[in-house]
mmCIF file of C-alpha atoms in Angstrom:
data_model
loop_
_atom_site.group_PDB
_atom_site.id
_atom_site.type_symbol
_atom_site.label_atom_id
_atom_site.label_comp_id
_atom_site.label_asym_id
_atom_site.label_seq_id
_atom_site.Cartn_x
_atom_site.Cartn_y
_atom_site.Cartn_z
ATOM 1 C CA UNK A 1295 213.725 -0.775 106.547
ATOM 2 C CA UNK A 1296 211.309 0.070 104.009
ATOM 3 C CA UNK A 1297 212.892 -1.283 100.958
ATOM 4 C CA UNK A 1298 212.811 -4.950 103.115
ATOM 5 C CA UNK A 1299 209.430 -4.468 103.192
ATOM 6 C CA UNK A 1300 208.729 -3.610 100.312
ATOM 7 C CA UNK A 1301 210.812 -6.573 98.860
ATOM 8 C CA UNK A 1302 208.892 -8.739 101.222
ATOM 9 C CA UNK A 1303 205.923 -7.519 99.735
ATOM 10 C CA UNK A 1304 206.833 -7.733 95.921
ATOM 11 C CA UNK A 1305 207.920 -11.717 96.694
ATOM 12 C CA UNK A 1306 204.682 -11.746 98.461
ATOM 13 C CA UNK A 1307 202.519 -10.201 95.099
ATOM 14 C CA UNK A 1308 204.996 -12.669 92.919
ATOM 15 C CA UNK A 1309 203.944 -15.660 95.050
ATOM 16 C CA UNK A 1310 200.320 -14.818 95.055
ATOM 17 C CA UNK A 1311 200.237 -14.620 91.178
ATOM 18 C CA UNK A 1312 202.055 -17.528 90.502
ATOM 19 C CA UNK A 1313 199.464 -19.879 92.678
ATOM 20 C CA UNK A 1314 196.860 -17.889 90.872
ATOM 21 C CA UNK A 1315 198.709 -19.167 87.740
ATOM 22 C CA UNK A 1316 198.951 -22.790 88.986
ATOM 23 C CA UNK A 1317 195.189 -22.953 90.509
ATOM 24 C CA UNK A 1318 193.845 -21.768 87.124
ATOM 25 C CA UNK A 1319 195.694 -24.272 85.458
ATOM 26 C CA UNK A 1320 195.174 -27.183 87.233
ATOM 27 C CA UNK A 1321 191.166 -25.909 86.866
ATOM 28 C CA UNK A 1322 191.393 -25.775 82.957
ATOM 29 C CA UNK A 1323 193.019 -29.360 83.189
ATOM 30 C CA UNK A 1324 190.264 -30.705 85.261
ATOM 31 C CA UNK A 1325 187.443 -29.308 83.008
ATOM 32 C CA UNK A 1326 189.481 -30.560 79.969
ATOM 33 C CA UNK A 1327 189.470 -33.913 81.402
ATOM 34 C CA UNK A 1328 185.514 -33.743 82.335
ATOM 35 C CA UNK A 1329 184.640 -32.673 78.570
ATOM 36 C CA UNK A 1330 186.687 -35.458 77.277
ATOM 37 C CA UNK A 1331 184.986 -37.545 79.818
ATOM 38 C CA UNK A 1332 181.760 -36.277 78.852
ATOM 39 C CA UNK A 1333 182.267 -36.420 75.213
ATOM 40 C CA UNK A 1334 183.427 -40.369 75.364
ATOM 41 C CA UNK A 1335 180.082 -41.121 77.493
ATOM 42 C CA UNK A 1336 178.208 -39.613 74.605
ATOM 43 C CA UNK A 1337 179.873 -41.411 71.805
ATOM 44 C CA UNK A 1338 179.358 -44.801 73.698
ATOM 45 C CA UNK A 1339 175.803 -44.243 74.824
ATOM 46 C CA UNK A 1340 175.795 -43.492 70.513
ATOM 47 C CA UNK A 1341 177.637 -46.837 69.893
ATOM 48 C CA UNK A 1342 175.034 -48.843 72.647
ATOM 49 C CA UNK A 1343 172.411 -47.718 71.156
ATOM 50 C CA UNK A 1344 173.641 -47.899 67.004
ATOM 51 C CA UNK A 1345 174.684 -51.230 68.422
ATOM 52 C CA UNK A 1346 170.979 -51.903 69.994
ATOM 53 C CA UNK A 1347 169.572 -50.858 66.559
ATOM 54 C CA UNK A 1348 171.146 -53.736 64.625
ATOM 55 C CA UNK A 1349 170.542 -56.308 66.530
ATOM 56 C CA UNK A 1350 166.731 -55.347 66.302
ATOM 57 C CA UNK A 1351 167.272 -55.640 62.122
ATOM 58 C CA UNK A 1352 169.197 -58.260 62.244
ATOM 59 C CA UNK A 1353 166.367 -60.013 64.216
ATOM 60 C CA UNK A 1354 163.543 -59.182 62.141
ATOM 61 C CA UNK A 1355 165.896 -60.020 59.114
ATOM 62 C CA UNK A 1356 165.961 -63.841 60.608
ATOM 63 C CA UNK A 1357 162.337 -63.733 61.856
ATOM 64 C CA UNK A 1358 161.176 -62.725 58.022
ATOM 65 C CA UNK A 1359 163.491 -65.399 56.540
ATOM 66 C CA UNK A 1360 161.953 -68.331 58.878
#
């Protein structure tokens, strides 16, 4: 009787760490996927405003040559 329960309680353990396992993962994916999101809101908010930045030159570059 007591090597069924322990048995039971060794799957139990086994189960346990392998949702741990599977929890952590999925939580490393997710913050993966909120750097990356975070990192390609920087580089466009970089590109807007590079972007922003010509168009002023390229104004003042038309303005001078009226």
């Amino acid at each position: 009787m007591s090597e069924t329960r322990e048995r039971v309680w060794e799957k139990k353990l086994k189960l346990e760490k392998e949702r741990i396992e599977k929890n952590y993962t999925i939580e490393m994916g997710k913050l993966e996927v909120g750097k990356q999101r975070w990192e390609f809101e920087r580089d466009k908010m970089k590109m807007e405003h590079e972007l922003k930045l010509k168009e002023m030159e390229l104004r003042q570059s038309n303005n001078m040559s009226q």
